PDB file of C-alpha atoms and ligand atoms in Angstrom:
ATOM      1  CA  UNK A 771       0.963   9.901  -7.674  1.00 82.00           C
ATOM      2  CA  UNK A 772       2.106   8.650  -4.689  1.00 88.00           C
ATOM      3  CA  UNK A 773       1.330   9.509  -1.056  1.00 93.00           C
ATOM      4  CA  UNK A 774       3.813  10.632   0.754  1.00 94.00           C
ATOM      5  CA  UNK A 775       1.972  11.298   4.357  1.00 96.00           C
ATOM      6  CA  UNK A 776       0.968   8.562   6.351  1.00 96.00           C
ATOM      7  CA  UNK A 777      -0.791   8.245   9.558  1.00 97.00           C
ATOM      8  CA  UNK A 778       0.423   5.907  12.355  1.00 97.00           C
ATOM      9  CA  UNK A 779      -1.444   4.304  14.867  1.00 98.00           C
ATOM     10  CA  UNK A 780       0.397   2.860  18.227  1.00 98.00           C
ATOM     11  CA  UNK A 781      -0.891  -0.871  18.505  1.00 96.00           C
ATOM     12  CA  UNK A 782      -0.186  -0.151  22.227  1.00 97.00           C
ATOM     13  CA  UNK A 783      -1.700   3.160  23.245  1.00 98.00           C
ATOM     14  CA  UNK A 784      -3.766   3.789  20.117  1.00 98.00           C
ATOM     15  CA  UNK A 785      -2.038   7.257  19.672  1.00 98.00           C
ATOM     16  CA  UNK A 786      -1.676   8.205  16.260  1.00 98.00           C
ATOM     17  CA  UNK A 787       0.611  10.565  14.666  1.00 97.00           C
ATOM     18  CA  UNK A 788       1.042  11.596  10.750  1.00 97.00           C
ATOM     19  CA  UNK A 789       4.432  11.352   9.337  1.00 96.00           C
ATOM     20  CA  UNK A 790       5.946  11.884   6.049  1.00 95.00           C
ATOM     21  CA  UNK A 791       7.447   8.796   4.667  1.00 93.00           C
ATOM     22  CA  UNK A 792      10.968   8.474   2.960  1.00 88.00           C
ATOM     23  CA  UNK A 793      10.356   8.223  -0.662  1.00 84.00           C
ATOM     24  CA  UNK A 794      13.737   5.718  -0.677  1.00 77.00           C
ATOM     25  CA  UNK A 795      14.117   4.133   2.272  1.00 75.00           C
ATOM     26  CA  UNK A 796      11.947   2.146   4.418  1.00 80.00           C
ATOM     27  CA  UNK A 797      11.784   3.044   7.848  1.00 90.00           C
ATOM     28  CA  UNK A 798      11.541  -0.456  10.257  1.00 91.00           C
ATOM     29  CA  UNK A 799      11.663   1.695  13.710  1.00 94.00           C
ATOM     30  CA  UNK A 800       9.394   4.435  14.642  1.00 96.00           C
ATOM     31  CA  UNK A 801       9.016   5.596  18.406  1.00 97.00           C
ATOM     32  CA  UNK A 802       5.479   6.306  19.371  1.00 97.00           C
ATOM     33  CA  UNK A 803       5.388   9.940  20.486  1.00 97.00           C
ATOM     34  CA  UNK A 804       2.382   8.806  22.998  1.00 97.00           C
ATOM     35  CA  UNK A 805       3.730   5.914  25.007  1.00 98.00           C
ATOM     36  CA  UNK A 806       7.043   5.645  23.662  1.00 97.00           C
ATOM     37  CA  UNK A 807       7.020   2.312  22.423  1.00 97.00           C
ATOM     38  CA  UNK A 808       9.184   1.389  19.793  1.00 97.00           C
ATOM     39  CA  UNK A 809       7.117   0.013  16.641  1.00 97.00           C
ATOM     40  CA  UNK A 810       8.593  -2.488  14.327  1.00 96.00           C
ATOM     41  CA  UNK A 811       6.856  -3.952  11.055  1.00 95.00           C
ATOM     42  CA  UNK A 812       4.698  -7.112  11.596  1.00 95.00           C
ATOM     43  CA  UNK A 813       5.821 -10.029   9.814  1.00 93.00           C
ATOM     44  CA  UNK A 814       5.259  -9.838   6.331  1.00 89.00           C
ATOM     45  CA  UNK A 815       5.380  -6.154   6.046  1.00 90.00           C
ATOM     46  CA  UNK A 816       8.613  -4.171   5.110  1.00 87.00           C
ATOM     47  CA  UNK A 817       8.181  -1.191   7.298  1.00 92.00           C
ATOM     48  CA  UNK A 818       6.312   0.553   9.970  1.00 95.00           C
ATOM     49  CA  UNK A 819       4.225   2.265   7.646  1.00 95.00           C
ATOM     50  CA  UNK A 820       2.695  -1.034   5.829  1.00 93.00           C
ATOM     51  CA  UNK A 821       1.924  -2.298   9.060  1.00 95.00           C
ATOM     52  CA  UNK A 822       0.527   0.659  11.301  1.00 97.00           C
ATOM     53  CA  UNK A 823      -0.216   3.282   8.747  1.00 97.00           C
ATOM     54  CA  UNK A 824      -2.970   4.160   7.061  1.00 97.00           C
ATOM     55  CA  UNK A 825      -1.096   4.384   3.554  1.00 93.00           C
ATOM     56  CA  UNK A 826       1.799   2.023   2.487  1.00 91.00           C
ATOM     57  CA  UNK A 827       5.338   3.013   1.719  1.00 90.00           C
ATOM     58  CA  UNK A 828       5.775   4.696  -1.371  1.00 89.00           C
ATOM     59  CA  UNK A 829       7.635   1.828  -2.907  1.00 86.00           C
ATOM     60  CA  UNK A 830       4.633  -0.486  -2.359  1.00 87.00           C
ATOM     61  CA  UNK A 831       2.557   2.212  -3.548  1.00 89.00           C
ATOM     62  CA  UNK A 832       4.553   2.318  -6.627  1.00 84.00           C
ATOM     63  CA  UNK A 833       4.218  -1.581  -7.238  1.00 83.00           C
ATOM     64  CA  UNK A 834       7.545  -2.313  -6.248  1.00 75.00           C
ATOM     65  CA  UNK A 835       9.350  -5.259  -4.198  1.00 65.00           C
ATOM     66  CA  UNK A 836      10.546  -2.916  -1.755  1.00 65.00           C
ATOM     67  CA  UNK A 837      13.188  -3.592   0.695  1.00 59.00           C
ATOM     68  CA  UNK A 838      11.210  -6.819   1.886  1.00 52.00           C
ATOM     69  CA  UNK A 839      13.352  -9.059   0.923  1.00 51.00           C
ATOM     70  CA  UNK A 840      16.400  -8.048   3.026  1.00 49.00           C
ATOM     71  CA  UNK A 841      14.120  -8.306   6.157  1.00 47.00           C
ATOM     72  CA  UNK A 842      15.195 -11.050   8.663  1.00 46.00           C
ATOM     73  CA  UNK A 843      18.635 -11.369   7.175  1.00 42.00           C
TER      74      UNK A 843
HETATM   75 ZN1   ZN B1199       1.737   4.196  21.851  1.00 74.69          ZN
END
C-alpha cells in the first residue's frame, strides 16, 4: 500500500505542511508556506518528499528507481 501524503518540514523555518504526492511524477520544487523558501531535493534524493518529507515518494515506496537518473541532466 503506497502512502500518498507526506508531511514536509522546511529546513529553513521549521514549518510543516502535509501534502499529497503525485503518483507518477516527482516534485523537485516546493514553496514553503511558512517562509516562502523554495525547497529543492538534497543531493542523492529524487524529490522534495524524499529529502524533507516524512514519507518517501510513491515510486520509491514501490521500489522503483524513480526519476533520480534524470537529476542533474
Ligand atoms: Zn520555510
